[in-house]
Coordinates of C-alpha atoms in Angstrom, one line a residue:
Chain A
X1 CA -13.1 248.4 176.1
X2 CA -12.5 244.8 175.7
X3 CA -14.5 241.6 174.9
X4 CA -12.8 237.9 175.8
X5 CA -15.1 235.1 174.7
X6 CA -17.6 238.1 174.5
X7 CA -17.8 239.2 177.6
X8 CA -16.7 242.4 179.7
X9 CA -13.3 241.2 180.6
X10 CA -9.6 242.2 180.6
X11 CA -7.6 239.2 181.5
X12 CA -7.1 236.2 180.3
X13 CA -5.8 232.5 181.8
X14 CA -2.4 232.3 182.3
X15 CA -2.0 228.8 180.9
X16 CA -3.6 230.5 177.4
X17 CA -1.4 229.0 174.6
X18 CA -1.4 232.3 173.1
X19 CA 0.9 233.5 176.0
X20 CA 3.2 230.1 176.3
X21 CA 3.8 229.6 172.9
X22 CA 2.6 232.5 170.7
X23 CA -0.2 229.9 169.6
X24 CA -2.6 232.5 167.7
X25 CA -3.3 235.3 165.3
X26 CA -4.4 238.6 165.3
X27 CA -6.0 242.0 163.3
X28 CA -5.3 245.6 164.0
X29 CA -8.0 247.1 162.2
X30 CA -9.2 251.2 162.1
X31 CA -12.8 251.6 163.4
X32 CA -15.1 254.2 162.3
X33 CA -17.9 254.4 164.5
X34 CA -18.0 251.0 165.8
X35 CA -17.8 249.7 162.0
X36 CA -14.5 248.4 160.9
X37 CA -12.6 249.5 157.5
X38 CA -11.6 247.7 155.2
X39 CA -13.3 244.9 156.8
X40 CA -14.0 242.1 153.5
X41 CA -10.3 242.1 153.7
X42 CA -9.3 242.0 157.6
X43 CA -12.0 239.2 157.6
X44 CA -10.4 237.5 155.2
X45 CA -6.8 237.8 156.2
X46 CA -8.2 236.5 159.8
X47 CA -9.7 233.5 158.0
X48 CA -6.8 232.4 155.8
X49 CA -4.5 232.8 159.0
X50 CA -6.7 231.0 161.6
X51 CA -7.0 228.6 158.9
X52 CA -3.4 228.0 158.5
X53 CA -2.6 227.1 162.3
X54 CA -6.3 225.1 162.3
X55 CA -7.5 227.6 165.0
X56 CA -11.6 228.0 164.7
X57 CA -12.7 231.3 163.2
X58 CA -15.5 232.4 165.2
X59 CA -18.4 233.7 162.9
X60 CA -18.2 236.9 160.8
X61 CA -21.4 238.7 162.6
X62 CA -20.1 238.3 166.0
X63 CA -17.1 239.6 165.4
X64 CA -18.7 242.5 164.1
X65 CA -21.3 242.6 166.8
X66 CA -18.1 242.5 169.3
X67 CA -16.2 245.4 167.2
X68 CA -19.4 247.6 167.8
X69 CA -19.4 247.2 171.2
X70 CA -15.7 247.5 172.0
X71 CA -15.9 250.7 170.3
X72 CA -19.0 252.1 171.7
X73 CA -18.8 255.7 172.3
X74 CA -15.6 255.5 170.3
X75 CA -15.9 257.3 166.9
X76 CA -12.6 256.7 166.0
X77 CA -10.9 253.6 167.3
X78 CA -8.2 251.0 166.6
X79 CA -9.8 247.8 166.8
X80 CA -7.7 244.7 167.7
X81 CA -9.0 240.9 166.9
X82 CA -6.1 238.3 168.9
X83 CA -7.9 234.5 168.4
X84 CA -5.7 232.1 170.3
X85 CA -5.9 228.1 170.8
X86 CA -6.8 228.6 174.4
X87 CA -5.4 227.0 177.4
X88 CA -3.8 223.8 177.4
X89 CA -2.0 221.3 179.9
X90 CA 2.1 221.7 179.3
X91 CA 3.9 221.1 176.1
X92 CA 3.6 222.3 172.5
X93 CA 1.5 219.4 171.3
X94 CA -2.0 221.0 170.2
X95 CA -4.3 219.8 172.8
X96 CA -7.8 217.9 171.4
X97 CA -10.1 219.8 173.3
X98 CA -8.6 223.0 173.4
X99 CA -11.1 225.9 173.0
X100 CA -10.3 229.1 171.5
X101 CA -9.9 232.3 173.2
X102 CA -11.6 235.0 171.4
X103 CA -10.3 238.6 172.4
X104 CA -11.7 241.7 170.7
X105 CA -10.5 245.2 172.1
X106 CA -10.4 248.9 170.8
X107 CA -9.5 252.6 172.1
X108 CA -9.6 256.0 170.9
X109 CA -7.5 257.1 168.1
X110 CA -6.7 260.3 166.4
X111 CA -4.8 258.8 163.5
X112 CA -1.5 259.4 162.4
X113 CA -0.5 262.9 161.3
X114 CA -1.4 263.7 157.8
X115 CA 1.5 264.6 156.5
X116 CA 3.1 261.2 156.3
X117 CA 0.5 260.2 153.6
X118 CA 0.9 263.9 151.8
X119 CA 4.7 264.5 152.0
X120 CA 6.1 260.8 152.4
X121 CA 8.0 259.3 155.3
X122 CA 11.9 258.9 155.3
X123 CA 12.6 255.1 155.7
X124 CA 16.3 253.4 156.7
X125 CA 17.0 249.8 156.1
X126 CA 16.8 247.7 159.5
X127 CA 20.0 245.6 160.6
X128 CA 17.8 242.6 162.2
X129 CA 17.5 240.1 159.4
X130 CA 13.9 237.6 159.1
X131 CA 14.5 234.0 159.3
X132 CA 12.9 232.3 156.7
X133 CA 9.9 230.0 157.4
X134 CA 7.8 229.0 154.6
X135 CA 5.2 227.4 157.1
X136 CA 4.4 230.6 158.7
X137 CA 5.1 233.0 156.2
X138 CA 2.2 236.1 155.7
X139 CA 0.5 234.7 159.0
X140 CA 0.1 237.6 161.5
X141 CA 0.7 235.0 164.5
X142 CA 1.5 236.1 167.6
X143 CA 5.2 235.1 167.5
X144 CA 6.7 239.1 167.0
X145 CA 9.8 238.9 168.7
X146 CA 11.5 240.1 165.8
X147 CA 9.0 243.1 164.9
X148 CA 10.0 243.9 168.4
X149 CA 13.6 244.1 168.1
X150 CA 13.0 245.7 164.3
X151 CA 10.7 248.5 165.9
X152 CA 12.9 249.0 168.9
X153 CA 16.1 249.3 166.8
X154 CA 14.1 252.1 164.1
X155 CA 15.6 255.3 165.4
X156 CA 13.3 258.1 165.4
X157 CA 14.4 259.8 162.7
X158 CA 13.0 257.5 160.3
X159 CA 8.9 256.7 159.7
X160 CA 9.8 252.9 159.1
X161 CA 12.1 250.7 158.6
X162 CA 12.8 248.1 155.9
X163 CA 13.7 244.5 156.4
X164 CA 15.2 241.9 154.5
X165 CA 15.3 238.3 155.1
X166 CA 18.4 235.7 155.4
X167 CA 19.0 235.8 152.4
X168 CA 18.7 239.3 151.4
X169 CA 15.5 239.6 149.4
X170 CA 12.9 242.6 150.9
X171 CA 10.0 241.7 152.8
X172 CA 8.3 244.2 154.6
X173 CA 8.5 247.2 156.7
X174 CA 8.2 246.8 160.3
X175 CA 4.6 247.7 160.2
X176 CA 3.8 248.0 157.2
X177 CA 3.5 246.4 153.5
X178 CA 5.9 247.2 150.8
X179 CA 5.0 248.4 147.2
X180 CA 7.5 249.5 144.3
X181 CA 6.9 251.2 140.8
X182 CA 9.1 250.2 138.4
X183 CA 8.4 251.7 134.6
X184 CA 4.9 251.9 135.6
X185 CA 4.5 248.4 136.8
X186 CA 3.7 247.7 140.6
X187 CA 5.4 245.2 143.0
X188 CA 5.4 243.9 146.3
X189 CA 7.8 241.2 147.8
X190 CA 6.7 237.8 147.8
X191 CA 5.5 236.7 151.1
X192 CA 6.2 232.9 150.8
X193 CA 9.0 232.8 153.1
X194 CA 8.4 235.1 155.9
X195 CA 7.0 238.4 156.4
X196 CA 3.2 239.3 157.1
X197 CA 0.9 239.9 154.5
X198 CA -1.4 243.1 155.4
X199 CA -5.4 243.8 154.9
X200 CA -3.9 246.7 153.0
X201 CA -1.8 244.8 150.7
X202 CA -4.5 242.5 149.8
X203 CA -6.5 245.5 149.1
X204 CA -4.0 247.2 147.3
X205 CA -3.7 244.5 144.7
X206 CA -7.1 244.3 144.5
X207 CA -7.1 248.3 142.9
X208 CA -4.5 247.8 140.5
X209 CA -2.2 245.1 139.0
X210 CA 0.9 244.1 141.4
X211 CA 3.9 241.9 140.7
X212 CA 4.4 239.5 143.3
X213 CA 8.1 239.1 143.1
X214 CA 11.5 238.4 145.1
X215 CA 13.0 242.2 145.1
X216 CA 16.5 243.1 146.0
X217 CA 17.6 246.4 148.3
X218 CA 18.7 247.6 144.5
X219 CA 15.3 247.3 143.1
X220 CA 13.9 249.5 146.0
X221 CA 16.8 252.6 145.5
X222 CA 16.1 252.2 141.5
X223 CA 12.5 252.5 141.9
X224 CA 10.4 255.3 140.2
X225 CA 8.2 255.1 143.4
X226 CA 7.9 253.5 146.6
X227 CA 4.7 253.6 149.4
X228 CA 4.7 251.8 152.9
X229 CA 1.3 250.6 154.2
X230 CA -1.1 249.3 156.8
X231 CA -4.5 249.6 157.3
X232 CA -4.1 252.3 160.5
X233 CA -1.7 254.5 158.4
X234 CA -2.8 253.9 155.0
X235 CA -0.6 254.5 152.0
X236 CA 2.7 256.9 152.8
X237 CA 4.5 257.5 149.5
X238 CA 8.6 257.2 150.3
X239 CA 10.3 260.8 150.3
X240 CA 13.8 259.1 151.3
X241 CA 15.7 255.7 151.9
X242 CA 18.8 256.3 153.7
X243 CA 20.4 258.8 151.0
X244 CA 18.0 258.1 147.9
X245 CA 15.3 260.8 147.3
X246 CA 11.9 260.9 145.4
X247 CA 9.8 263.7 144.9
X248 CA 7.2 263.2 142.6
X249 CA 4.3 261.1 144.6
X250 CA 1.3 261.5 141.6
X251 CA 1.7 257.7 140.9
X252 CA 0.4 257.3 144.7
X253 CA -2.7 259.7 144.5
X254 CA -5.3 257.6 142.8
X255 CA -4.7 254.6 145.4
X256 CA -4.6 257.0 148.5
X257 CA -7.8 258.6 147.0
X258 CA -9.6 255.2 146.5
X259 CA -8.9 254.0 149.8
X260 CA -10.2 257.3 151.0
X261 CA -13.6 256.3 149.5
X262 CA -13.0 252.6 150.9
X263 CA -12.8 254.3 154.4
X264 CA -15.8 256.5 154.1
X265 CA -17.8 253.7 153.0
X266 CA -20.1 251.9 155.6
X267 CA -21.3 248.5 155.1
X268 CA -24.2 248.0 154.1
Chain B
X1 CA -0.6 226.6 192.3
X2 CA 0.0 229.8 190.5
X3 CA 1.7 232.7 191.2
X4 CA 1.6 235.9 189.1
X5 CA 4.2 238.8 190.6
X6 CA 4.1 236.5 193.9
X7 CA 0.5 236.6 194.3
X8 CA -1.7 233.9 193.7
X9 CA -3.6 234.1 190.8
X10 CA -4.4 232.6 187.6
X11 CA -4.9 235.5 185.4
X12 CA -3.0 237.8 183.5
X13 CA -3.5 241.2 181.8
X14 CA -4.9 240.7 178.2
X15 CA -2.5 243.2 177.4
X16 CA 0.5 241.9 178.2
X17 CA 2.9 241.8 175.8
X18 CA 3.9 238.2 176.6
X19 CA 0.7 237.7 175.0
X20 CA 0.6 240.3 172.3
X21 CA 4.1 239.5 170.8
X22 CA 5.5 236.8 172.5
X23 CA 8.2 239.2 174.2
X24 CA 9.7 236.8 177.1
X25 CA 11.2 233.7 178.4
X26 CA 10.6 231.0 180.1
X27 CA 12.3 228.1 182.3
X28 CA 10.7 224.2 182.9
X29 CA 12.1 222.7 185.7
X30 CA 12.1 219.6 187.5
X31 CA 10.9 220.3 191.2
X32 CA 11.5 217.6 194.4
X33 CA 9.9 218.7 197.5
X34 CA 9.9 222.4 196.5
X35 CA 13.5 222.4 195.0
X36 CA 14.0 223.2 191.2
X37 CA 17.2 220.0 190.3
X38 CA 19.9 221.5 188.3
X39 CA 18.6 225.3 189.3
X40 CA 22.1 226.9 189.1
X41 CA 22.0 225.9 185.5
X42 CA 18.5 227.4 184.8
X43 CA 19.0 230.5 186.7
X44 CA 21.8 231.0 184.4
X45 CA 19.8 230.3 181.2
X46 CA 17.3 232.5 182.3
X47 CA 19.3 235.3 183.3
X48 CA 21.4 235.2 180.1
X49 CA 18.0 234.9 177.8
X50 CA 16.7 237.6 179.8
X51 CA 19.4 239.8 179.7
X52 CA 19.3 239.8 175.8
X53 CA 15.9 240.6 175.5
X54 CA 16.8 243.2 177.5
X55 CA 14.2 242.0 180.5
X56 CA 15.2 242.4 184.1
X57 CA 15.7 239.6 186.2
X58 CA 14.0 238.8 189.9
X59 CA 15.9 238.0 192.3
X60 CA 17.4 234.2 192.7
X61 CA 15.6 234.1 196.4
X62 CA 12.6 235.3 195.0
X63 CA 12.1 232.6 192.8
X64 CA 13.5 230.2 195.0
X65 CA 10.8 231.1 197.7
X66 CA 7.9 231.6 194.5
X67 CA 9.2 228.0 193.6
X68 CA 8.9 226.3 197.2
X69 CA 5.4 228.1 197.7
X70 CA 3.9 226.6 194.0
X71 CA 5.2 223.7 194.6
X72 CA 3.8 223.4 198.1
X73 CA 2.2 219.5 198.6
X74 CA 3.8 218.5 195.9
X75 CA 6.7 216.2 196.5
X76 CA 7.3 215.9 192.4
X77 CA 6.5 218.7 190.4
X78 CA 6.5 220.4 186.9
X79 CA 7.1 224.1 187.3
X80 CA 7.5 227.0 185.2
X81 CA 9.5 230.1 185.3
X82 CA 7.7 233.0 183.1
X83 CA 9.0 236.4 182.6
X84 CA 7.4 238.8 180.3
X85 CA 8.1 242.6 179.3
X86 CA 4.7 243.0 180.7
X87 CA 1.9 245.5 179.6
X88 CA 2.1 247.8 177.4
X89 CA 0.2 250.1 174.9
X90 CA -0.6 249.3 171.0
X91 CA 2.4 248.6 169.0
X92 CA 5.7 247.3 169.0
X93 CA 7.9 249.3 170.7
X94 CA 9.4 248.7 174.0
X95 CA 7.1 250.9 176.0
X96 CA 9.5 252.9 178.6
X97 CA 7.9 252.2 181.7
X98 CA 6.7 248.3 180.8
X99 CA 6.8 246.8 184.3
X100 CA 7.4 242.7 184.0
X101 CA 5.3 240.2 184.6
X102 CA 6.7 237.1 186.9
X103 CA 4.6 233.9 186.3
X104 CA 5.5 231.2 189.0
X105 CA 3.4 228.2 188.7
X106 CA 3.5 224.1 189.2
X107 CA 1.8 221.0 189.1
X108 CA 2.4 217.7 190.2
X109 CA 4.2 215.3 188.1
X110 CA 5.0 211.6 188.0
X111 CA 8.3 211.5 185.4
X112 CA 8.3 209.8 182.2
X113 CA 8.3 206.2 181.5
X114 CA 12.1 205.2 182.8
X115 CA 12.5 202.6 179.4
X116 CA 13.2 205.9 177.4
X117 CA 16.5 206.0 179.8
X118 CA 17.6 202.9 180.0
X119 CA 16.8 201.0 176.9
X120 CA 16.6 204.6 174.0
X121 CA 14.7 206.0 172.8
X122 CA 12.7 206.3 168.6
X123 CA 13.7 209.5 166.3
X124 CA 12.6 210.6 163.2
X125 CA 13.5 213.7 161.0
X126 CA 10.9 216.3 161.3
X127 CA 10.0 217.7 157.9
X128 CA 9.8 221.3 159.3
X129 CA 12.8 223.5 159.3
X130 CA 13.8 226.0 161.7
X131 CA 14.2 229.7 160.6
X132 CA 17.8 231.2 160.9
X133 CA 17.7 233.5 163.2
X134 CA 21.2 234.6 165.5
X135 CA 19.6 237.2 167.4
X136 CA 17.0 235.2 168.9
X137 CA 19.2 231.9 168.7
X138 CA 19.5 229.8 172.0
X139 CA 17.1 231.6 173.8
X140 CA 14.3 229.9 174.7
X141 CA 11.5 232.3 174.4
X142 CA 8.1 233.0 173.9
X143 CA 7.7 232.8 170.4
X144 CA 7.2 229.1 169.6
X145 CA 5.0 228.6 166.9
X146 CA 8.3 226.7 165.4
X147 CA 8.3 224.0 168.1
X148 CA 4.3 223.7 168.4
X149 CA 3.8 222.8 164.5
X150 CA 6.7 220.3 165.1
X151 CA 5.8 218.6 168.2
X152 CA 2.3 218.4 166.4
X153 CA 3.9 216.7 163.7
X154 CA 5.6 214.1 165.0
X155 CA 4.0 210.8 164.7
X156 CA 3.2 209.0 168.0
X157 CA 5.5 206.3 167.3
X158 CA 8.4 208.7 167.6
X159 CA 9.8 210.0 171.3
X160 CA 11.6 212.8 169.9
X161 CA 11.9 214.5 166.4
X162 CA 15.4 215.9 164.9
X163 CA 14.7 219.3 163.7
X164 CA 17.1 220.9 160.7
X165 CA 17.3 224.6 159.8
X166 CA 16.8 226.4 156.5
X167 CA 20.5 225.5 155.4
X168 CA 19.6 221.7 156.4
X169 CA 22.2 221.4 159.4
X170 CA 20.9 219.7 162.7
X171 CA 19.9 222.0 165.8
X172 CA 17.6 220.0 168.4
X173 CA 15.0 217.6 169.3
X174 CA 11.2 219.4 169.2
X175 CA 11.8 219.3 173.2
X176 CA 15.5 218.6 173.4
X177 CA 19.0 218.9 173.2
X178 CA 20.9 216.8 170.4
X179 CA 24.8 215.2 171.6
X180 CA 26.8 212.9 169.4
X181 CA 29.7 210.8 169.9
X182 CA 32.5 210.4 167.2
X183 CA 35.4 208.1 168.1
X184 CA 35.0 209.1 171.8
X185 CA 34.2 212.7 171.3
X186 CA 31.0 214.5 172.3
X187 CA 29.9 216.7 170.3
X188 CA 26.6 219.0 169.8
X189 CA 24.8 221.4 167.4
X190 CA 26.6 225.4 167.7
X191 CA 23.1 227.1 168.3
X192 CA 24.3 230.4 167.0
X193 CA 21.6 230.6 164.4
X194 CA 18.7 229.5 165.9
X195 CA 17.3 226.4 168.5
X196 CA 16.8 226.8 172.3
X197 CA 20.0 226.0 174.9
X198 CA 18.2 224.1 177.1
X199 CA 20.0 224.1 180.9
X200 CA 20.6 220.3 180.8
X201 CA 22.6 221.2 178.1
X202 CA 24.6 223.2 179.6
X203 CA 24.8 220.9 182.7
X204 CA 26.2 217.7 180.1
X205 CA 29.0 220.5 178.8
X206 CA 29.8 221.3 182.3
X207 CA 30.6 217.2 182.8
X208 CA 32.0 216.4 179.9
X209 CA 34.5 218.3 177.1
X210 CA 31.6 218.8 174.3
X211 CA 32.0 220.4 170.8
X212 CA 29.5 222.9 169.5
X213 CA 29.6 222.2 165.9
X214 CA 27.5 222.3 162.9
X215 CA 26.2 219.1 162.4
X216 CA 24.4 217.7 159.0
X217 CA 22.4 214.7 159.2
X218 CA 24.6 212.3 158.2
X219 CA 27.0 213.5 161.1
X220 CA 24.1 211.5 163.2
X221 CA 23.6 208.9 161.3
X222 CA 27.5 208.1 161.4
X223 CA 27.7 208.6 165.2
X224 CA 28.9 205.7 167.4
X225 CA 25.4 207.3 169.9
X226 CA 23.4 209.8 170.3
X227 CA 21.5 211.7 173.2
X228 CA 18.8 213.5 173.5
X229 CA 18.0 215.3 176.8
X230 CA 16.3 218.2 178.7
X231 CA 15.3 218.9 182.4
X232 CA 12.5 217.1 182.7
X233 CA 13.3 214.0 180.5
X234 CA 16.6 213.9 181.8
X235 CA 19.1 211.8 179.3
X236 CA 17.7 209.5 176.9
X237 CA 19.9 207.4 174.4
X238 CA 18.5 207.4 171.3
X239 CA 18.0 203.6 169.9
X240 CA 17.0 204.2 166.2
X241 CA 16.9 207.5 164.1
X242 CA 14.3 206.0 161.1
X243 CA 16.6 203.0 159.9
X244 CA 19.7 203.5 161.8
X245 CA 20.0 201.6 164.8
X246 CA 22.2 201.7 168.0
X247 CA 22.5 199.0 170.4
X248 CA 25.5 199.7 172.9
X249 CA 24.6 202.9 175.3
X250 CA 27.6 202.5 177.7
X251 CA 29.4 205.6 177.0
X252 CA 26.1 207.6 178.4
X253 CA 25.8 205.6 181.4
X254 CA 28.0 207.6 183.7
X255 CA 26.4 210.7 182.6
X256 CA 22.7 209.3 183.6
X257 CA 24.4 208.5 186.7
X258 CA 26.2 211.9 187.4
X259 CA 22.8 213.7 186.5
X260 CA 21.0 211.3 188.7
X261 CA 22.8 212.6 191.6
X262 CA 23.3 215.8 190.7
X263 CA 19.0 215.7 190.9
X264 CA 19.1 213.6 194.2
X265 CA 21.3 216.7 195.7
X266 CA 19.8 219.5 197.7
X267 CA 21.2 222.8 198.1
X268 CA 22.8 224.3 201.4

């Protein structure tokens, strides 16, 4: 089910910036019953981004009303918010009276399997390397080429992939949000250069105390601990990275269990 | 007039993942009487920037036909050449059976102002610098948030704006390619790293011997002249670049004049 400008729709105008130039943002978000998780965070993630390429955010209500009704009938969904500048006449300058297009789908989804967040996931390093750009950095724009090629290049061996920038430093998984325990301290890459900052990663650091900090592929194989996550998988503790191993998770546990409760909690 | 897959039409799936990600390419050509100028040139950009995103390619008769029917009426047009990976389900990967999307469309068009050719043209640095990225580099793509916050940056005063990348070395203009002359030589920016090859620039190196270098800024403030071009501008000296000025545009003449006919020509 899908919602463009709220209305029953599933196409959008061709000259739609979002298509031509990438001109938008979006949210994947999990849906329980028609009521998003994690939503004080997705909201504010879609706020701060809109904000940041001066796209209007359309009002917090309606997006919930539209999330209900794209997943009606849906008891388990994944929710997806894409807010673009809109159509526009040729050429990258941003039009005065563009108006923005406003698309809200979800479908049925069964989750991924629970293992990954019980056992941990085996993760590689990815060979495509992010650009750096400060001006876009933690957006979640619709400019993904490179998750593309980073996803497409994963093989299927390994749960995720991690990627570094330009110059080396760790940003994110290809999906997914970074954390690292280090002597009981936790850290998560700096997202000031590239790299998209997650509802999940907000909502991490909002659980427990997190360094924000430029970490090397050196600091990730001495780690006591690492966990990948988004808000459709939540929190997979690392079993492997290429030939490093970890076994004990219990570090993970609480975080996993709180967002548990996060999930199960409706709004009220 | 619009084309989508050959139909008319001027909608496209809201699902597409020219939409979703940014995963395609595009061409904008200069059309006369149905005939895209310089289209050897851009059949072979788009074929090459296809071919590394791994996209197939229609066939050159096929667009040449889509071309001539968009353009129908319209004895100077604007059109554009859009290929995407097409639909797809949720997430990144390349989805196995994607089927592309072929956007054909046009619209009339009267040229720009012909002062910019004849008597230059006013550059300024753009404060916002590219991201380094070589897989994507050259290929003029889907994914341009880059040139969109530039273009929107540039102060009206200004034609064109110089963009540098992260390591502060020249690549384009927000719309165009960048040539230099040194003591006779031609020379223009290696985009190996990032910055779109635009077909015009191809064309100029198929004219004249050019170097593709790295070039810093002073390298264009030094310059005996400078260019800046693309397919629908055509070649434009450049008359100042903020305080620098240059007042003897000769040595570009017989270029203007080669492209000129080369844009008069029709094919067999």
């Amino acid at each position: 089910m899908m919602l463009i400008n709220g209305v029953p729709a599933d196409r959008i105008s061709a000259d739609d910036r979002g298509l031509a130039f990438g001109d938008g943002v979006f949210r994947t978000l999990q849906c329980r019953d028609g009521t998003p998780c994690l939503w004080p965070w997705q909201f504010a993630c879609l706020t701060r981004d809109a904000a940041r390429l001066g796209l209007p955010v359309p009002d917090e209500s309606l997006l919930l009303a539209e999330l209900a009704a794209a997943c009606a009938g849906l008891p388990s969904a994944v929710a997806k918010i894409t807010l673009t500048r809109g159509s526009g006449p040729r050429g990258y300058a941003i039009p005065a009276q563009a108006s923005a297009t406003r698309i809200v789908a979800a479908h049925g989804w069964t989750g991924y399997p629970e293992r990954h967040a019980r056992d941990g996931v085996a993760l590689t390093w990815c060979a495509l390397r992010l650009g750096l750009q400060p001006r876009l950095a933690g957006i979640k724009h619709l400019n993904r080429l490179e998750s593309v090629m980073a996803k497409s290049e994963l093989p299927e061996a390994f749960a995720e992939g991690v990627l570094l920038d330009s110059d080396g430093t760790v940003v994110e998984g290809t999906l997914s949000n970074v954390f690292v325990l280090h002597d009981g301290r936790w850290q998560t890459p700096l997202l000031d250069r590239c790299g998209v900052a997650g509802a999940l990663r907000d909502w991490v650091m909002s659980q427990v105390p997190v360094e924000q900090v430029r970490l090397l592929p050196q600091d990730l194989l001495r780690a006591d601990l690492l966990f990948v996550c988004n808000s459709l998988a939540g929190i997979w503790p690392v079993a492997s990275l290429d030939e490093r191993r970890w076994r004990d998770f219990a570090p993970v546990r609480p975080l996993q269990a709180a967002l548990a409760q996060e999930y199960a909690a409706r709004p009220a």
